[in-house]
Short mmCIF file of C-alpha atoms and ligand atoms in Angstrom, two decimals:
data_model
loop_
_atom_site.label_atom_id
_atom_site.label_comp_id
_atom_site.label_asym_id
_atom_site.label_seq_id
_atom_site.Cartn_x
_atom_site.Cartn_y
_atom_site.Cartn_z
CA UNK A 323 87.66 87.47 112.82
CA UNK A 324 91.36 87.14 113.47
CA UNK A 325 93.81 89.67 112.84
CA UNK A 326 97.46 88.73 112.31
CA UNK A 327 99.72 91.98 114.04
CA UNK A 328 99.30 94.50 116.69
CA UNK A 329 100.13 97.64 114.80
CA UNK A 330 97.60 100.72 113.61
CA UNK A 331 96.65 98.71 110.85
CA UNK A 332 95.53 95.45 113.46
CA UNK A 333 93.73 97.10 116.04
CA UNK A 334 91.95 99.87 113.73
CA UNK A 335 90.94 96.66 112.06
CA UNK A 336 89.64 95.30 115.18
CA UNK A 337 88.08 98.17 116.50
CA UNK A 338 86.12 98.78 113.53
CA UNK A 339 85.40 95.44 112.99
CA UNK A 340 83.53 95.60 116.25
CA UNK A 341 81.93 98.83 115.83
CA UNK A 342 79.54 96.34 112.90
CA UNK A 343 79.64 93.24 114.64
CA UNK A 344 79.25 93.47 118.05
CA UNK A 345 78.53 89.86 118.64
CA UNK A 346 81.53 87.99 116.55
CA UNK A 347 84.21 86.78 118.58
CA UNK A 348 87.76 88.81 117.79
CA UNK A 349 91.13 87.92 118.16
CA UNK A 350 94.18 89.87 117.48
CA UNK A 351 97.27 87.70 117.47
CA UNK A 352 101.04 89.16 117.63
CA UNK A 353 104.41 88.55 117.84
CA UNK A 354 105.13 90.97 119.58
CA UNK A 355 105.94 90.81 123.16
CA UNK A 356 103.86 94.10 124.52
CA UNK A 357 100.55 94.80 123.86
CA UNK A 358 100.01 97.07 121.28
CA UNK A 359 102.01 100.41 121.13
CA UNK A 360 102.85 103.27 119.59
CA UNK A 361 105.81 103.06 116.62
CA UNK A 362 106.39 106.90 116.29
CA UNK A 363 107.17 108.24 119.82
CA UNK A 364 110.43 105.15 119.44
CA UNK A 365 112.61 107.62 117.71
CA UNK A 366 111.50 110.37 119.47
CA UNK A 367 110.72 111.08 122.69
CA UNK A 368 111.21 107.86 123.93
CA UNK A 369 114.26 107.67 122.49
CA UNK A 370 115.44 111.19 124.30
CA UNK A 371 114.14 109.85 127.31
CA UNK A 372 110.98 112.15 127.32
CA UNK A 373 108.35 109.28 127.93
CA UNK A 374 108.09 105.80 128.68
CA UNK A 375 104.70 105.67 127.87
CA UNK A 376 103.84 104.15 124.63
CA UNK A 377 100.58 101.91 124.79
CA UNK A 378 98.65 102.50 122.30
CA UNK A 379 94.96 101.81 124.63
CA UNK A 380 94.41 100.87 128.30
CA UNK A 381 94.15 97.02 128.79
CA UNK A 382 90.23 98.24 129.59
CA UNK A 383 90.17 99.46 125.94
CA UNK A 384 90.32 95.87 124.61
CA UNK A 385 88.40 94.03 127.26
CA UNK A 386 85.54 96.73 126.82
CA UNK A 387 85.23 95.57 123.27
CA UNK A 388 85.68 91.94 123.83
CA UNK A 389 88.58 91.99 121.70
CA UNK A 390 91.07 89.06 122.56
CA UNK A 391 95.08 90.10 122.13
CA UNK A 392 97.48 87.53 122.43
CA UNK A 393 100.95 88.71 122.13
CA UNK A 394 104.19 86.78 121.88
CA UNK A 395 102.52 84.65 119.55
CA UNK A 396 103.62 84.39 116.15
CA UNK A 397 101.89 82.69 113.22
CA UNK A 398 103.99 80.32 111.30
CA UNK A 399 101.14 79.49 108.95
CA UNK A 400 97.71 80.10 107.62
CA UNK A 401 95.88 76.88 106.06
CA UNK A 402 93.41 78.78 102.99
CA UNK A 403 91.81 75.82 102.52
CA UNK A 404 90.59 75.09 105.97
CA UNK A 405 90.37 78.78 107.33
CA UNK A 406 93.00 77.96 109.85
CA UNK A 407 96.43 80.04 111.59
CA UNK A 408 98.47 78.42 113.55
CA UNK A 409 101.38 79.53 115.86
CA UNK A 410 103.14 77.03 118.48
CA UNK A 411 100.45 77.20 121.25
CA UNK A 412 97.43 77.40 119.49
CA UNK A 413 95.33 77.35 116.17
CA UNK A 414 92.08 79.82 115.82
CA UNK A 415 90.02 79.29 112.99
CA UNK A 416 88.39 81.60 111.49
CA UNK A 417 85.64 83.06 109.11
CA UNK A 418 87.19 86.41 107.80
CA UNK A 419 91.41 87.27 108.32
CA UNK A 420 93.01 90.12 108.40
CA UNK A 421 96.86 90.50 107.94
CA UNK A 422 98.55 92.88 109.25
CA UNK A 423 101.90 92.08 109.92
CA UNK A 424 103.44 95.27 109.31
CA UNK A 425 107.39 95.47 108.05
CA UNK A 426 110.73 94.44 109.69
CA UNK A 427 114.01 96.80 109.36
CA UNK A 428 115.68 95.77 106.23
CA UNK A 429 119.24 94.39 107.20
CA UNK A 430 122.24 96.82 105.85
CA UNK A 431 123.52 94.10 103.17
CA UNK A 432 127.80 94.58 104.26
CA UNK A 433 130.05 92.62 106.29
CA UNK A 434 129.57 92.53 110.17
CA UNK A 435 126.31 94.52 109.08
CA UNK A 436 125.29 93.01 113.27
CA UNK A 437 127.36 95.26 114.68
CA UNK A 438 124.78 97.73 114.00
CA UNK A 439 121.58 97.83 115.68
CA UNK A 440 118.26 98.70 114.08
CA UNK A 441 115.17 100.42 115.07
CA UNK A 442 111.51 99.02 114.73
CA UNK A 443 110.67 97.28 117.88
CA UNK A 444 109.98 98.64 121.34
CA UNK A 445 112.88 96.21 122.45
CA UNK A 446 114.94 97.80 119.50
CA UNK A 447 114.14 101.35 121.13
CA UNK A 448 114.71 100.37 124.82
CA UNK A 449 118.48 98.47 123.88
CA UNK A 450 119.21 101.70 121.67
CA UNK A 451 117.98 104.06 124.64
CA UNK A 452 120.03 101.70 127.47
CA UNK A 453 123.26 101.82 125.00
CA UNK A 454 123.04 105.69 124.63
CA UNK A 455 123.14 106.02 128.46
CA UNK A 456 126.85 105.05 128.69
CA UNK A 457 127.85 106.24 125.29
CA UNK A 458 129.13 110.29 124.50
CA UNK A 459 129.16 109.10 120.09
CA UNK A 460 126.80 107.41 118.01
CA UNK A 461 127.05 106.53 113.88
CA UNK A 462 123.60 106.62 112.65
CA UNK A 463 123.73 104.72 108.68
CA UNK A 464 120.97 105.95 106.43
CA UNK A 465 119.72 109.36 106.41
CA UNK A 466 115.29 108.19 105.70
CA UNK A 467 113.14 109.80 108.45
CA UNK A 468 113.69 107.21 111.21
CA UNK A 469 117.55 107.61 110.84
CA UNK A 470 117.39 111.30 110.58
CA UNK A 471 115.03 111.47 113.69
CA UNK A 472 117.25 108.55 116.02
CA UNK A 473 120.22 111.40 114.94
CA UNK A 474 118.74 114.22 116.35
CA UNK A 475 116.89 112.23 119.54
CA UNK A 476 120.49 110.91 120.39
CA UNK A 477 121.89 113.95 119.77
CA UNK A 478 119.53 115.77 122.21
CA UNK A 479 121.06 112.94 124.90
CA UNK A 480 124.09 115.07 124.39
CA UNK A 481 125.54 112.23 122.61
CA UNK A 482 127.99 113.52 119.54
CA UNK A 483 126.46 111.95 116.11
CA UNK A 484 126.96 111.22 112.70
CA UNK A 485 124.92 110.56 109.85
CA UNK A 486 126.35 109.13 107.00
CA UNK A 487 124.35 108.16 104.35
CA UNK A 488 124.77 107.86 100.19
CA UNK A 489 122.83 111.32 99.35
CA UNK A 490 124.55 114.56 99.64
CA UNK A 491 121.67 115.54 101.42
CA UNK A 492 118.66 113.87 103.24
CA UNK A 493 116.23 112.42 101.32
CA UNK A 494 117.49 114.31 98.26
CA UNK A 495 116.74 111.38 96.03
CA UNK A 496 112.66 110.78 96.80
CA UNK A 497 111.57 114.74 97.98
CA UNK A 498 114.15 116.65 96.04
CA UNK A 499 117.19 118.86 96.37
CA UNK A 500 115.44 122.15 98.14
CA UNK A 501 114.00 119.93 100.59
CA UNK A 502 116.92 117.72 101.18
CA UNK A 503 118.69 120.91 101.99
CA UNK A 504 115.97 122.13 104.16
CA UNK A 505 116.06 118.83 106.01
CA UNK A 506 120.01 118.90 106.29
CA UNK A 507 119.78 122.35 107.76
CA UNK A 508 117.08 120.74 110.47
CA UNK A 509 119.71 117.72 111.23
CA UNK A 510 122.58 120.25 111.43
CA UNK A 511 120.25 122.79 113.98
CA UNK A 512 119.56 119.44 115.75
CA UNK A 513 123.48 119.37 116.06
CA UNK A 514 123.85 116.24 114.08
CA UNK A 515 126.99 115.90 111.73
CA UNK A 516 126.07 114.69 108.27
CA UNK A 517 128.22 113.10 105.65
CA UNK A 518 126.76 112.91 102.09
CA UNK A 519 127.90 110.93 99.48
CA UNK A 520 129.53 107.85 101.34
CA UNK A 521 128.10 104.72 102.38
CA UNK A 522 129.17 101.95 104.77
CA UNK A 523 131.46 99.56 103.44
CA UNK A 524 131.83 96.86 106.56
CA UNK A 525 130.92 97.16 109.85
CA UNK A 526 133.22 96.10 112.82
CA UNK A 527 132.21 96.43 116.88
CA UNK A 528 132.43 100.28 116.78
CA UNK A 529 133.99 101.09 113.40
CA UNK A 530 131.94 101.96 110.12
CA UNK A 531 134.26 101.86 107.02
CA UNK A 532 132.70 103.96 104.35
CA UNK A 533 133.67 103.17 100.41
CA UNK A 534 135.13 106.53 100.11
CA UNK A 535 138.01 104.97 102.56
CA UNK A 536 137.18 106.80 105.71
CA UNK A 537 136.60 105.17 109.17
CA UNK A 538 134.28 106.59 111.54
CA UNK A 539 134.39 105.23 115.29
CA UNK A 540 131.32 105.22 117.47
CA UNK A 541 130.08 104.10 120.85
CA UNK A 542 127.03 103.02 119.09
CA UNK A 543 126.26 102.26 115.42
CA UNK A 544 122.54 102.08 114.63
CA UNK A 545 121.49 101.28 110.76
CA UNK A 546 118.22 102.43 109.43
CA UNK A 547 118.31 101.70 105.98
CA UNK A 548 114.48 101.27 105.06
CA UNK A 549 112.35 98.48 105.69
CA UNK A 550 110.97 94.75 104.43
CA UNK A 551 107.64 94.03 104.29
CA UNK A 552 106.67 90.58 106.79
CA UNK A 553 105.28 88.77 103.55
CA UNK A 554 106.19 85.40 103.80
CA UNK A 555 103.13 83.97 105.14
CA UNK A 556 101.24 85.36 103.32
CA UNK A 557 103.67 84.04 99.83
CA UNK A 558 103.46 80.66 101.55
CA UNK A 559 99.79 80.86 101.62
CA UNK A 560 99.67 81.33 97.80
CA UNK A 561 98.42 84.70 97.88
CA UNK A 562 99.34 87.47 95.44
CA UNK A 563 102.59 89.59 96.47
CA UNK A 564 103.49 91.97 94.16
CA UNK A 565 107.23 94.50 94.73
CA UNK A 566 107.43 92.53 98.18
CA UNK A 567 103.86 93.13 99.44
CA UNK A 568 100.37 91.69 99.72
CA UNK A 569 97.98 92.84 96.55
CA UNK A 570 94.96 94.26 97.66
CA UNK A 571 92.07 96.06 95.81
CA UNK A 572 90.97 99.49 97.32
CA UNK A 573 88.44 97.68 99.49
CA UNK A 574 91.74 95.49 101.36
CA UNK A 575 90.58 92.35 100.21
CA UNK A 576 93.34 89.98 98.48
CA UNK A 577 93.80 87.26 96.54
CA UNK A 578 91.24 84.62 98.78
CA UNK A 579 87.89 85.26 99.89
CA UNK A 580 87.61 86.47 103.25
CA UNK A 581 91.14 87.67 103.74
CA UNK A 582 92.11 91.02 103.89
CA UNK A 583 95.47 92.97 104.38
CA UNK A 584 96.48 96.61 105.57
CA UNK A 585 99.25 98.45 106.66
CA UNK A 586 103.06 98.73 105.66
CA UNK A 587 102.78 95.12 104.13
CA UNK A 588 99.52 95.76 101.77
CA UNK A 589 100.14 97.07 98.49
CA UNK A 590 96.57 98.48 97.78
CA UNK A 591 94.52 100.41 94.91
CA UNK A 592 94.10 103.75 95.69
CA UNK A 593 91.00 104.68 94.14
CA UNK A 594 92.41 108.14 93.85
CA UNK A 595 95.58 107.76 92.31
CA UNK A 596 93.80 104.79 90.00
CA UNK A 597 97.26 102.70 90.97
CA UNK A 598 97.96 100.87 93.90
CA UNK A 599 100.46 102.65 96.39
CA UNK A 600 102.54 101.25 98.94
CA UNK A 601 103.03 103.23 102.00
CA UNK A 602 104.95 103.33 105.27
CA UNK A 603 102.92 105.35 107.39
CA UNK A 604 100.77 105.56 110.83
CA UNK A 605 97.71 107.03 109.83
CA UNK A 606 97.72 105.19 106.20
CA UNK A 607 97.77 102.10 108.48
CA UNK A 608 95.11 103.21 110.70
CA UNK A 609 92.98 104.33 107.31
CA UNK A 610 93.39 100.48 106.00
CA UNK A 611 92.67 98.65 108.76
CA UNK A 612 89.59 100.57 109.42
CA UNK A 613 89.03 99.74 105.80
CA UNK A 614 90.03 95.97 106.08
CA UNK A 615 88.01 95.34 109.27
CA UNK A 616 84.69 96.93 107.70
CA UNK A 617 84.92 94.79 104.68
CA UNK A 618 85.27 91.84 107.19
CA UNK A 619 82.02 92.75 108.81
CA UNK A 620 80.25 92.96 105.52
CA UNK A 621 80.63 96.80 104.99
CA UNK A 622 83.56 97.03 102.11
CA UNK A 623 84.88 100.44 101.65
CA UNK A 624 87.37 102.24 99.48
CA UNK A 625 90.58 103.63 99.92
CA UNK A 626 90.98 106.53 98.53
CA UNK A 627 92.55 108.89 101.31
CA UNK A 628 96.04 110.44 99.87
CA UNK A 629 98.81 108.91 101.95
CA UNK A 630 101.10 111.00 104.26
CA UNK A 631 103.23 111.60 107.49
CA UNK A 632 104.84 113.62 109.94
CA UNK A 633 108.28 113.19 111.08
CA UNK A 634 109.74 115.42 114.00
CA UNK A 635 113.77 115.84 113.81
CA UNK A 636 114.68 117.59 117.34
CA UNK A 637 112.39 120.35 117.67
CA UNK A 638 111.49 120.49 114.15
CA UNK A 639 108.26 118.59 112.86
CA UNK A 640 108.27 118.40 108.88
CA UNK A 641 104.45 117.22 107.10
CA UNK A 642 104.24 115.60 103.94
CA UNK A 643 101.32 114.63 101.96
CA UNK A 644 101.36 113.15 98.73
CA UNK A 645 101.68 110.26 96.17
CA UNK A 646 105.29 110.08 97.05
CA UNK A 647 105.90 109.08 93.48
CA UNK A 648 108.36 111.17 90.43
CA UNK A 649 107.00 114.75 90.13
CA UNK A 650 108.76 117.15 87.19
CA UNK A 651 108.72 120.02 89.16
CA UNK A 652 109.07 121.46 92.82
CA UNK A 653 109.74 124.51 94.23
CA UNK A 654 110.29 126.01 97.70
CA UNK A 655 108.55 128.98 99.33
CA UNK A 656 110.50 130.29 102.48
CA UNK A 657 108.05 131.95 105.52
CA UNK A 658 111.03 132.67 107.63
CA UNK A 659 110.16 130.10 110.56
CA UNK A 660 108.77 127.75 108.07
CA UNK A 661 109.03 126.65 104.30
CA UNK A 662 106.79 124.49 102.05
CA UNK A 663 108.13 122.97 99.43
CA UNK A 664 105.13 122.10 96.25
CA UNK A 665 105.51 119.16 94.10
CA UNK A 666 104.16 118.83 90.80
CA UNK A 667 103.69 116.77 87.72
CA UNK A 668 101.77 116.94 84.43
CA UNK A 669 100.60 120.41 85.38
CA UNK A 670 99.14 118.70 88.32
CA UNK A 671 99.61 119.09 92.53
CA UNK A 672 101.17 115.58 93.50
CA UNK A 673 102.43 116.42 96.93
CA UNK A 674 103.17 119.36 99.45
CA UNK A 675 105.77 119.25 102.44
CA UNK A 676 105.76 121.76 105.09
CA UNK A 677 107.57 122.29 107.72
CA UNK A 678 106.06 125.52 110.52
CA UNK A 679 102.98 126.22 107.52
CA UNK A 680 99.55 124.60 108.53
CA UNK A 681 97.34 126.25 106.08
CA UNK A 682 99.67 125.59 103.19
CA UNK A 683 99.59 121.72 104.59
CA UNK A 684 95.47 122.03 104.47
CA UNK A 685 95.32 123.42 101.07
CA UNK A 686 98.13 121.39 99.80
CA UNK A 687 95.79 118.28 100.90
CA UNK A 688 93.10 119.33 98.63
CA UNK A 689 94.62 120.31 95.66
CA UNK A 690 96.54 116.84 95.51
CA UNK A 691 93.58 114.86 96.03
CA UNK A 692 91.85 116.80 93.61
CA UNK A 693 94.80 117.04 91.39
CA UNK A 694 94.13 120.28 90.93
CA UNK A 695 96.47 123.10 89.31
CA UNK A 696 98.93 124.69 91.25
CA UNK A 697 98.37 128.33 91.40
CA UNK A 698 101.15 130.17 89.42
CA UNK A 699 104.43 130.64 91.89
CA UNK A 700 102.07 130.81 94.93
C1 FAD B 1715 110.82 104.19 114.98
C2 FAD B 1715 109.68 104.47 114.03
C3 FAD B 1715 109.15 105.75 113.92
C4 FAD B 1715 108.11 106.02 113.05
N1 FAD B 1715 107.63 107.29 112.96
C5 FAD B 1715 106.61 107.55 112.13
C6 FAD B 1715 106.07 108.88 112.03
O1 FAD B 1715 106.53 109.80 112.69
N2 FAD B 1715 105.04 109.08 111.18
C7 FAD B 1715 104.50 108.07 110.42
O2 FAD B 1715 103.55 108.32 109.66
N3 FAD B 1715 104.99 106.81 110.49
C8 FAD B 1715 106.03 106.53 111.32
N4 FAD B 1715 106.54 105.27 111.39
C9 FAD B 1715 105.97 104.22 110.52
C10 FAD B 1715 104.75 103.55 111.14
O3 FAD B 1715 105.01 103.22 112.48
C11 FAD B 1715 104.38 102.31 110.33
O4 FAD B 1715 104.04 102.72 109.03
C12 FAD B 1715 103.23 101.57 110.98
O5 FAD B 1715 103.57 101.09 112.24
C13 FAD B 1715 102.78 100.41 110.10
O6 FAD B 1715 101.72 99.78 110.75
P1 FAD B 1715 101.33 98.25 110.47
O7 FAD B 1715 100.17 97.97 111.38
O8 FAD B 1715 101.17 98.02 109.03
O9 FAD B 1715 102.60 97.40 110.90
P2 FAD B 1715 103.50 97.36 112.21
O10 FAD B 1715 103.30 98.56 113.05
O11 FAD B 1715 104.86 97.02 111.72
O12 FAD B 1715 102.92 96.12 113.01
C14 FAD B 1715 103.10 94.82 112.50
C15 FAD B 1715 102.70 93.83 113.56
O13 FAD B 1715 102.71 92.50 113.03
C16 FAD B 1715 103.33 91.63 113.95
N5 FAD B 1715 103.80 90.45 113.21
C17 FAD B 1715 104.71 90.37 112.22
N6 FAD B 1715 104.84 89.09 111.79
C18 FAD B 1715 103.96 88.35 112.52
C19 FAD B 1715 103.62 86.97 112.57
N7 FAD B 1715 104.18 86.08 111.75
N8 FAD B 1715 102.69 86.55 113.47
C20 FAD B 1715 102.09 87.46 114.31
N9 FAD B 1715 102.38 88.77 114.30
C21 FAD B 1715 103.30 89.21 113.43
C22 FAD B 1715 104.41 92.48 114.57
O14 FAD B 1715 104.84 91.92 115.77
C23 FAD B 1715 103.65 93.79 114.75
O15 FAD B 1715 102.85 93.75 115.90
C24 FAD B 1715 107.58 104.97 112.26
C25 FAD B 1715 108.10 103.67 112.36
C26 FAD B 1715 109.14 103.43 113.24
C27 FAD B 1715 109.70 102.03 113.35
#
């Protein structure tokens, strides 16, 4: 097997893969320059300068499972008809494929837009966290999770930070108002300064000019304005990409026999939801490359799992689980140290955000992936 990507969705590929096969020679090939690593801890504590540990395994952890990584090697293209990837150094055949190559940061579409710098990488993560060490004010573009959690990280740095993003609060648009409040209230705590309701016009070194006319100045400018899924090789290759990424059924296998894809570049059935669902998410990548790499060794699964995440903004770590689709109705219930905040639609649970309320979180799961009833005004 050969696995295109280093991510959760690559090695949990991998690593099941081998827990079938143990015989079947594996190869995991990257661009990336590190072996694999963590994605999460980037924006958080390695980004307040809590850890510089991000590894993902041991080097043992591979060689113990004879699985073969090569990083700094990207593919350029994969031959269908002869079962073939090739980068610059090398080709590897092979009899099953899995690709997993994951999402880049989508570039902030204004003038001198490269005067910002983004956040995906661990490279991204180290420049940002070198930059921050000689700069006291920081302009962070786009208030999603990653952009809301770089705020508060740089912010903890004792750096003085703005986010300025289009919503009058964070993710307003996709979770609704009561929990874009709740999250502008964790921003503010984190002491980040938030401006709703503007968005950057042109970029110059150090200066963000907003449409509303204002200028903010910054040491450092950092955009995080969502993300592009890596599908051109795979729309080269002639398979099936559908809203940007790779079509999958619930079992990860695309378009061609014997090649699979997983992770934030998949778009795959949930059997659940009865609809595919894209996601951006760690443990929804780890789920379908489990998923992808047991349907390469001859045991084909279904996804079915509803997606979710975690984000942590300074001290504050928010849960969501859900189809992260429209609901018609939400409402928040305050615990004091906590809230949760219920989304229905149809008369029917479709996702549950918590922040400080585990056993709401646990029974939230269940009644969305049964789509059970909300009881009344719990
Ligand atoms: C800063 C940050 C914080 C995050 N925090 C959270 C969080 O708190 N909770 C959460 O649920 N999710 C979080 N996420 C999202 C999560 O990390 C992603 O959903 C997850 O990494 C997706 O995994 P993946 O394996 O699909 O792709 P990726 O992790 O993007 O990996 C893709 C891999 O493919 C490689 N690649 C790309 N093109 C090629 C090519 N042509 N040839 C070879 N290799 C290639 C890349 O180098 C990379 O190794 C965060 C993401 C970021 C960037």
């Amino acid at each position: 097997m050969v696995v295109i990507g280093s991510g959760p969705a690559a090695v949990s590929a991998a690593e099941r893969f081998r827990q079938i096969d143990p015989h079947s020679p594996v190869t995991v090939v990257t661009a990336d320059a590190h072996p694999p690593y963590q994605r999460p801890p980037l924006s958080k504590d390695f980004l307040r300068g809590d850890t510089d540990s991000v590894r993902l395994h041991d080097p043992d952890w591979f060689t113990k499972r004879s699985i073969r990584v090569l990083t700094d090697s990207p593919v350029h293209d994969i031959d269908l008809a002869h079962s073939v990837v090739h980068c610059a150094a090398e080709d590897f055949a092979y009899q099953t494929l899995v690709i997993a190559s994951g999402a880049a940061p989508a570039p902030l579409p204004v003038p001198g837009s490269d005067n910002a710098m983004l956040l995906r990488s661990l490279e991204d993560a180290t420049r940002l966290r070198d930059q921050a060490r000689g700069a006291t004010t920081a302009v962070v573009i786009g208030a999603g999770f990653i952009g809301c959690e770089a705020a508060a990280s740089l912010a903890s740095r004792g750096l003085r930070v703005t986010v300025v993003a289009p919503e009058e609060s964070p993710q307003r648009g996709r979770l609704g108002e009561q929990a874009g409040k709740r999250i502008l209230q964790l921003l503010t705590d984190a002491g980040v300064h938030y401006i709703g309701g503007a968005e950057a016009h042109a970029l110059e070194s150090g200066v963000v000019h907003l449409d509303n006319g204002d200028t903010l100045r910054a040491d450092m400018i950092v955009a995080a304005t969502g993300i592009s899924p890596n599908n051109a090789l795979a729309e080269a290759a002639g398979l099936a990409v559908h809203e940007g990424r790779i079509t999958v059924g619930a079992d990860m296998a695309t378009t061609a026999a014997g090649v699979y894809a997983a992770g934030d570049v998949a778009l795959a059935d949930n059997a659940t939801a009865q609809r595919p669902v894209p996601t951006e998410h760690w443990q929804d990548a780890i789920d379908q490359g489990a998923l992808a790499g047991a349907a390469a060794a001859g045991q084909p699964g279904t996804w079915g799992a509803v997606p979710g995440f975690w984000t942590t903004i300074g001290e504050a770590t928010v849960k969501y689980s859900g189809w992260g689709g429209d609901f018609d109705n939400s409402y928040l219930i305050d615990h004091g140290d906590g809230f949760t905040v219920w989304y229905e639609a149809d008369g029917a649970a479709v996702g549950i955000l918590t922040h400080n309320a585990d056993t709401e979180y646990a029974l939230g799961q269940l009644l969305v992936a049964h789509r059970s009833r909300l009881p009344a005004r719990l």
